[in-house]
Short mmCIF file of C-alpha atoms in Angstrom, two decimals:
data_model
loop_
_atom_site.label_atom_id
_atom_site.label_comp_id
_atom_site.label_asym_id
_atom_site.label_seq_id
_atom_site.Cartn_x
_atom_site.Cartn_y
_atom_site.Cartn_z
CA MET U 257 0.18 0.12 -0.02
CA SER U 258 1.28 3.25 -1.03
CA THR U 259 1.94 6.00 1.67
CA GLN U 260 1.06 9.72 1.45
CA PRO U 261 4.08 11.94 0.45
CA ASP U 262 5.43 14.23 2.88
CA LEU U 263 5.38 17.82 1.32
CA LEU U 264 6.28 19.29 4.23
CA TYR U 265 9.93 20.67 4.80
CA SER U 266 12.16 19.15 7.58
CA GLU U 267 14.25 20.92 10.09
CA GLU U 268 17.27 19.69 8.29
CA GLU U 269 16.11 20.81 4.90
CA GLU U 270 15.44 24.17 6.32
CA ALA U 271 18.84 24.36 7.88
CA VAL U 272 20.07 23.46 4.25
CA ARG U 273 18.14 26.29 2.76
CA ALA U 274 19.25 28.98 5.08
CA ALA U 275 23.06 27.82 4.43
CA VAL U 276 22.72 27.89 0.50
CA ARG U 277 20.57 31.26 0.69
CA ASP U 278 23.18 32.83 2.84
CA LEU U 279 25.99 31.70 0.65
CA LEU U 280 24.05 33.10 -2.68
CA THR U 281 23.11 36.28 -0.87
CA ASP U 282 26.85 36.94 -0.38
CA HIS U 283 28.31 35.69 -3.42
CA CYS U 284 25.76 35.62 -6.38
CA ALA U 285 24.20 38.92 -6.53
CA PRO U 286 21.95 39.41 -9.99
CA ALA U 287 24.27 42.24 -11.23
CA GLY U 288 27.27 39.64 -10.84
CA VAL U 289 25.33 37.23 -12.73
CA ILE U 290 24.47 39.59 -15.69
CA THR U 291 27.86 40.55 -15.70
CA ARG U 292 29.21 36.78 -15.83
CA THR U 293 26.80 36.16 -18.77
CA GLU U 294 28.20 38.86 -20.74
CA SER U 295 32.00 37.31 -20.33
CA ASP U 296 33.59 34.36 -22.06
CA ALA U 297 33.14 32.60 -18.66
CA PRO U 298 29.50 32.41 -17.80
CA HIS U 299 29.86 29.73 -15.05
CA ASP U 300 30.90 30.84 -11.39
CA LEU U 301 33.43 28.23 -10.55
CA ALA U 302 34.13 29.74 -7.19
CA LEU U 303 30.61 29.57 -6.16
CA TRP U 304 30.51 26.12 -7.39
CA LYS U 305 33.75 25.48 -5.25
CA SER U 306 31.99 26.78 -2.35
CA LEU U 307 28.83 24.70 -2.70
CA ALA U 308 30.68 21.28 -3.70
CA ASP U 309 33.93 21.39 -1.54
CA GLY U 310 33.32 23.91 1.35
CA MET U 311 29.36 22.71 1.74
CA GLY U 312 29.59 19.28 0.40
CA LEU U 313 26.46 19.66 -1.63
CA ALA U 314 27.85 18.05 -5.00
CA GLY U 315 27.79 14.49 -2.88
CA LEU U 316 24.16 14.49 -1.26
CA LEU U 317 23.15 11.80 -3.67
CA VAL U 318 26.21 9.72 -3.02
CA PRO U 319 26.32 7.17 -0.31
CA GLU U 320 28.74 8.04 2.65
CA ALA U 321 30.49 4.94 1.96
CA GLN U 322 31.53 6.27 -1.47
CA GLY U 323 32.75 9.63 -0.17
CA GLY U 324 29.12 11.47 -0.40
CA GLN U 325 26.78 12.73 2.21
CA GLY U 326 24.15 9.95 1.93
CA ALA U 327 21.33 12.54 1.79
CA THR U 328 18.12 12.32 -0.19
CA HIS U 329 16.55 13.89 -3.20
CA ARG U 330 14.63 15.88 -0.84
CA GLU U 331 17.58 17.84 0.55
CA VAL U 332 18.57 18.15 -3.38
CA ALA U 333 15.46 19.71 -4.13
CA VAL U 334 15.83 22.36 -1.37
CA VAL U 335 19.27 23.36 -2.90
CA LEU U 336 17.92 23.36 -6.37
CA GLU U 337 15.00 25.84 -5.05
CA GLU U 338 17.62 28.25 -3.70
CA LEU U 339 19.79 27.97 -6.62
CA GLY U 340 16.73 28.71 -9.09
CA ARG U 341 15.99 31.58 -6.89
CA ALA U 342 19.38 33.07 -7.64
CA VAL U 343 19.42 31.68 -11.33
CA ALA U 344 22.94 30.65 -10.03
CA PRO U 345 25.30 29.88 -13.03
CA VAL U 346 26.67 26.51 -11.64
CA PRO U 347 26.66 22.88 -12.98
CA TYR U 348 24.66 21.71 -10.02
CA LEU U 349 21.70 20.00 -11.59
CA THR U 350 24.06 18.57 -14.66
CA SER U 351 26.84 17.41 -12.55
CA ALA U 352 25.53 16.66 -8.66
CA VAL U 353 22.26 15.04 -10.14
CA VAL U 354 22.37 14.00 -13.73
CA ALA U 355 25.66 12.81 -14.28
CA THR U 356 25.78 11.43 -10.48
CA GLU U 357 22.58 9.51 -11.00
CA ALA U 358 23.83 7.90 -14.08
CA LEU U 359 27.02 6.87 -12.36
CA LEU U 360 25.01 5.46 -9.26
CA ALA U 361 23.21 3.10 -11.84
CA CYS U 362 26.73 1.79 -13.05
CA GLY U 363 28.04 1.45 -9.93
CA ASP U 364 31.56 3.56 -10.62
CA GLU U 365 32.67 4.12 -7.25
CA GLU U 366 36.10 6.10 -8.57
CA LEU U 367 34.09 8.58 -10.60
CA LEU U 368 31.54 9.09 -8.13
CA GLY U 369 33.84 9.92 -5.34
CA ARG U 370 35.38 12.54 -7.46
CA LEU U 371 32.13 14.13 -8.36
CA ALA U 372 30.73 14.09 -4.81
CA SER U 373 33.93 15.93 -3.59
CA GLY U 374 33.58 18.32 -6.44
CA ARG U 375 37.00 17.50 -7.47
CA SER U 376 35.53 16.67 -10.98
CA ILE U 377 32.55 18.31 -12.82
CA GLY U 378 30.60 15.62 -14.68
CA ALA U 379 28.19 15.92 -17.58
CA LEU U 380 25.96 13.51 -19.25
CA ALA U 381 26.20 13.60 -23.08
CA VAL U 382 22.61 13.39 -23.48
CA GLY U 383 20.81 16.82 -25.21
CA LEU U 384 19.24 18.76 -22.14
CA HIS U 385 15.86 18.61 -24.17
CA SER U 386 15.82 14.58 -23.96
CA ALA U 387 12.65 13.49 -21.83
CA PRO U 388 13.02 10.41 -19.67
CA GLY U 389 12.56 7.37 -22.24
CA ALA U 390 13.15 9.22 -24.97
CA ALA U 391 15.27 7.62 -27.81
CA LEU U 392 19.17 7.92 -27.12
CA THR U 393 21.33 9.93 -29.63
CA THR U 394 24.38 7.69 -29.43
CA VAL U 395 28.10 7.73 -30.78
CA ARG U 396 29.97 5.22 -32.91
CA LEU U 397 32.22 2.78 -31.13
CA GLU U 398 35.13 1.71 -33.71
CA ASN U 399 38.28 0.03 -32.62
CA GLY U 400 38.13 0.87 -28.90
CA THR U 401 37.76 4.84 -29.70
CA LEU U 402 34.51 6.93 -29.92
CA HIS U 403 33.38 8.87 -32.96
CA GLY U 404 30.08 11.26 -33.30
CA GLU U 405 28.75 14.52 -32.51
CA LEU U 406 26.14 15.27 -29.97
CA THR U 407 24.33 18.69 -29.59
CA GLY U 408 22.60 20.64 -26.79
CA ILE U 409 24.66 19.43 -24.00
CA ALA U 410 24.49 21.56 -20.95
CA ASP U 411 27.40 22.74 -19.01
CA ALA U 412 29.65 20.68 -21.21
CA ALA U 413 32.14 24.10 -21.09
CA VAL U 414 33.00 23.32 -17.65
CA ALA U 415 32.76 19.39 -17.35
CA ASP U 416 36.04 17.47 -16.64
CA VAL U 417 34.18 14.28 -17.85
CA LEU U 418 31.55 13.49 -20.03
CA LEU U 419 29.46 10.24 -19.77
CA VAL U 420 28.73 9.25 -23.32
CA PRO U 421 26.35 6.88 -24.74
CA ALA U 422 27.73 4.52 -27.55
CA ASP U 423 26.00 2.31 -30.13
CA ASP U 424 27.23 -1.11 -28.36
CA GLY U 425 24.97 -0.24 -25.59
CA GLY U 426 27.66 1.22 -22.99
CA LEU U 427 28.15 4.24 -21.24
CA TYR U 428 31.67 5.65 -21.63
CA ALA U 429 33.00 8.08 -19.36
CA VAL U 430 35.62 10.40 -21.85
CA ALA U 431 38.05 12.91 -20.40
CA ALA U 432 36.61 16.58 -21.44
CA ASP U 433 40.40 17.40 -23.23
CA ALA U 434 39.73 14.09 -25.44
CA VAL U 435 36.92 15.94 -27.14
CA THR U 436 36.22 19.17 -29.00
CA VAL U 437 33.39 21.50 -26.98
CA THR U 438 31.99 24.30 -29.11
CA PRO U 439 29.59 26.74 -27.36
CA GLN U 440 26.01 26.97 -29.14
CA ILE U 441 23.85 30.36 -28.79
CA SER U 442 21.64 29.45 -25.68
CA LEU U 443 18.54 31.60 -24.54
CA ASP U 444 19.33 30.78 -20.98
CA LEU U 445 22.67 32.56 -20.36
CA THR U 446 23.22 31.06 -16.94
CA ARG U 447 23.07 27.34 -18.22
CA PRO U 448 24.94 27.27 -21.54
CA LEU U 449 24.82 24.49 -23.98
CA ALA U 450 27.46 23.13 -26.10
CA THR U 451 28.22 20.77 -29.12
CA VAL U 452 30.62 17.91 -28.33
CA VAL U 453 32.59 16.26 -31.10
CA LEU U 454 34.16 12.88 -30.69
CA ASP U 455 36.91 12.27 -33.10
CA GLY U 456 38.46 9.03 -32.10
CA ALA U 457 38.18 9.87 -28.43
CA PRO U 458 39.13 7.22 -25.64
CA GLY U 459 36.53 6.11 -23.38
CA ARG U 460 36.22 3.69 -20.15
CA ARG U 461 33.01 1.93 -20.32
CA VAL U 462 31.41 2.46 -16.70
CA GLY U 463 28.04 0.83 -17.36
CA ASP U 464 24.85 0.32 -19.57
CA ALA U 465 23.71 3.26 -21.10
CA GLU U 466 20.03 2.79 -21.22
CA PRO U 467 18.98 2.06 -17.47
CA ALA U 468 21.52 4.82 -16.33
CA VAL U 469 20.32 7.66 -18.70
CA ARG U 470 16.78 6.58 -18.05
CA ARG U 471 17.34 6.83 -14.03
CA ALA U 472 19.29 10.19 -14.47
CA LEU U 473 16.85 11.83 -16.79
CA ARG U 474 13.84 10.87 -14.52
CA ALA U 475 15.73 12.34 -11.57
CA ALA U 476 16.49 15.57 -13.52
CA ALA U 477 12.89 15.84 -14.60
CA GLY U 478 11.75 15.54 -11.13
CA LEU U 479 14.16 17.68 -9.14
CA LEU U 480 14.02 20.54 -12.16
CA ALA U 481 10.21 21.32 -10.93
CA SER U 482 12.26 22.69 -7.74
CA GLU U 483 14.23 24.73 -9.85
CA GLN U 484 11.30 26.18 -11.63
CA LEU U 485 9.60 26.72 -8.26
CA GLY U 486 12.78 28.70 -6.93
CA VAL U 487 12.65 30.88 -10.29
CA ALA U 488 8.73 31.12 -10.02
CA ASP U 489 8.99 32.06 -6.45
CA TRP U 490 11.43 34.55 -6.87
CA ALA U 491 9.42 36.32 -9.86
CA LEU U 492 6.26 36.43 -7.05
CA THR U 493 8.20 37.72 -4.67
CA GLU U 494 10.16 40.55 -6.29
CA THR U 495 6.92 41.53 -8.34
CA VAL U 496 4.97 42.00 -5.10
CA ARG U 497 7.76 44.00 -3.50
CA TYR U 498 7.84 46.14 -6.31
CA LEU U 499 4.22 46.86 -6.66
CA LYS U 500 4.31 47.83 -2.85
CA GLU U 501 6.94 50.38 -3.55
CA ARG U 502 6.11 51.73 -7.18
CA LYS U 503 3.50 54.57 -6.86
CA GLN U 504 0.90 55.79 -9.71
CA PHE U 505 -1.60 58.41 -9.20
CA ASN U 506 -0.10 58.89 -5.65
CA ARG U 507 -0.67 55.45 -4.33
CA PRO U 508 0.99 52.15 -4.45
CA VAL U 509 0.52 50.33 -7.62
CA GLY U 510 -0.09 46.90 -5.65
CA GLY U 511 -3.13 48.71 -4.51
CA PHE U 512 -5.11 48.58 -7.70
CA GLN U 513 -7.57 45.80 -7.72
CA ALA U 514 -6.80 44.31 -11.24
CA LEU U 515 -3.10 43.67 -10.27
CA LYS U 516 -4.17 42.10 -6.77
CA HIS U 517 -6.07 39.45 -8.70
CA ARG U 518 -3.24 38.74 -11.07
CA LEU U 519 -0.94 38.29 -8.28
CA ALA U 520 -3.58 36.28 -6.16
CA GLN U 521 -3.96 33.82 -9.15
CA LEU U 522 -0.07 33.64 -9.53
CA TRP U 523 0.15 32.87 -5.93
CA LEU U 524 -2.04 29.91 -6.00
CA GLU U 525 -0.34 28.50 -9.11
CA VAL U 526 2.96 28.96 -7.21
CA VAL U 527 1.81 27.08 -4.02
CA SER U 528 0.28 24.48 -6.21
CA LEU U 529 3.98 24.17 -7.82
CA ARG U 530 5.32 23.83 -4.53
CA ALA U 531 3.06 20.69 -3.88
CA ALA U 532 4.19 19.24 -6.71
CA ALA U 533 7.74 19.78 -6.80
CA ARG U 534 7.96 18.59 -3.26
CA ALA U 535 6.10 15.48 -4.08
CA ALA U 536 8.22 14.61 -6.82
CA ALA U 537 11.41 14.97 -4.57
CA ASP U 538 9.68 12.69 -1.89
CA ALA U 539 8.81 10.08 -4.70
CA LEU U 540 12.37 9.96 -5.95
CA ALA U 541 13.73 9.94 -2.19
CA THR U 542 11.45 6.95 -1.20
CA GLY U 543 10.45 5.01 -4.57
CA GLU U 544 6.94 5.57 -4.23
CA ASP U 545 5.29 6.27 -7.56
CA THR U 546 7.99 7.91 -8.81
CA ASP U 547 7.36 7.95 -12.55
CA VAL U 548 3.65 9.37 -11.74
CA SER U 549 4.91 11.94 -9.60
CA VAL U 550 7.55 13.16 -11.99
CA ALA U 551 5.25 13.31 -14.80
CA VAL U 552 2.67 15.44 -12.61
CA ALA U 553 5.21 17.76 -11.28
CA GLN U 554 6.94 18.29 -14.80
CA ALA U 555 3.56 18.95 -16.71
CA TYR U 556 2.87 21.55 -14.10
CA ALA U 557 5.79 23.25 -13.47
CA ALA U 558 6.99 24.59 -16.74
CA PRO U 559 3.56 26.49 -17.81
CA VAL U 560 3.72 28.04 -14.08
CA ALA U 561 7.24 29.23 -13.93
CA VAL U 562 6.91 30.93 -17.41
CA ARG U 563 4.09 32.71 -16.51
CA ALA U 564 5.51 33.76 -13.36
CA THR U 565 8.55 35.43 -15.19
CA GLU U 566 6.40 36.64 -17.58
CA GLU U 567 4.39 38.50 -15.27
CA ALA U 568 6.94 39.86 -13.33
CA LEU U 569 8.37 41.29 -16.76
CA GLN U 570 5.18 43.00 -17.31
CA LEU U 571 4.20 44.17 -13.84
CA HIS U 572 7.78 45.73 -13.47
CA GLY U 573 6.77 47.96 -16.44
CA GLY U 574 9.52 49.95 -18.39
CA LEU U 575 12.20 48.70 -15.97
CA GLY U 576 11.50 45.22 -16.37
CA MET U 577 12.43 45.45 -20.22
CA THR U 578 16.11 46.72 -19.37
CA TRP U 579 19.18 44.65 -19.42
CA GLU U 580 20.05 45.90 -16.05
CA HIS U 581 17.25 44.28 -14.42
CA PRO U 582 17.55 40.68 -13.80
CA VAL U 583 14.17 39.70 -14.86
CA HIS U 584 15.06 38.38 -18.08
CA LEU U 585 17.57 35.93 -16.68
CA TYR U 586 14.83 34.46 -14.69
CA LEU U 587 12.38 34.29 -17.88
CA LYS U 588 15.02 32.94 -20.28
CA ARG U 589 15.88 30.15 -17.34
CA ALA U 590 11.89 29.55 -17.25
CA LYS U 591 11.43 29.03 -20.79
CA ALA U 592 14.84 27.14 -21.28
CA ASP U 593 13.58 24.88 -18.14
CA SER U 594 10.24 24.43 -20.07
CA ILE U 595 12.01 22.05 -22.77
CA ALA U 596 14.64 20.77 -20.50
CA TYR U 597 14.12 16.90 -19.50
CA GLY U 598 10.88 16.79 -21.73
CA THR U 599 8.03 19.44 -22.42
CA ALA U 600 5.14 19.54 -20.32
CA GLY U 601 3.34 18.12 -23.12
CA ALA U 602 5.58 15.37 -23.40
CA HIS U 603 5.20 14.54 -19.59
CA ARG U 604 1.31 14.88 -19.90
CA GLU U 605 1.57 12.07 -22.76
CA ALA U 606 3.93 9.83 -20.39
CA LEU U 607 1.38 10.59 -17.72
CA ALA U 608 -1.68 9.41 -19.65
CA GLU U 609 -0.01 6.22 -20.48
CA LEU U 610 1.18 5.59 -16.75
CA VAL U 611 -2.26 6.06 -15.59
CA ASP U 612 -4.17 4.45 -18.36
CA LEU U 613 -5.77 7.54 -19.76
CA GLN U 614 -5.96 8.65 -23.34
CA ALA U 615 -3.86 11.75 -23.90
CA PRO U 616 -5.32 14.93 -24.58
#
């Protein structure tokens, strides 16, 4: 018999949130993120080192025996909420969740230990748009080396090791300096994509690709909802704050009835998103109804995060249209996340199949 998911935050989870928020408040100001996106190095590796090495957050999903923290997806979800709230340009989702989950499925302890400590950054060489269960794009294995091109690989630019699916059914660990990584033009400036070309790259087989990738993408889709929650929550909070301060006709703009209605509707949607995201994180942690909870969370999360950031842009008026205001970073992250690890439509179709309903 399945138990009810626990949607509340534990004391430990709130402690993790407070620590991460303090760090991001001090080291990830919006102006700094905007400046970084205009440079050749959008990733904040000093911040990543503080999160991974200083706080041990890269190893949350890795058992203690393998050099990690032995925590669960619930704690990871809280970290991702805060990283979403700051649109932090760090490879946390791609390395500490996606690559780590793939390696947990393979049981490669040496590489897991490196990722858990933050000594290495990993990236699964599967397009960011790939939904759990989607057909895999693989590279050719010829005479023991790998050949091919993979596109849309998130955070490949800062990865030390790439996990590459090959046509023999294996997942191969490939050193980043053995491949050519070319940046692609990305809508989300804080999570850049790249094309990875392998031309006779040596690789070490770490396990079977299909189960590892399926596990990694399922966790990614479920926990992405928490990042989208952080993005939406920031948009709502900042917009409410701005409308209390901004005056029109000698009264705060937030006092106008039409805007109150828009904000109240948005608040309801963000609260519902929180429930869906928490249910997905709890399901990943307990193994109860995981596929259904992940599909529900992703079917709901993308439209809410996009709408919250669009409303933030509109309700900030002319100020919201400026490059200096960070709202564009959040809108771009929400739009990019809406196709990451499967669109809402793809997850609705998956959900319909899981619960035996006809898809719309």
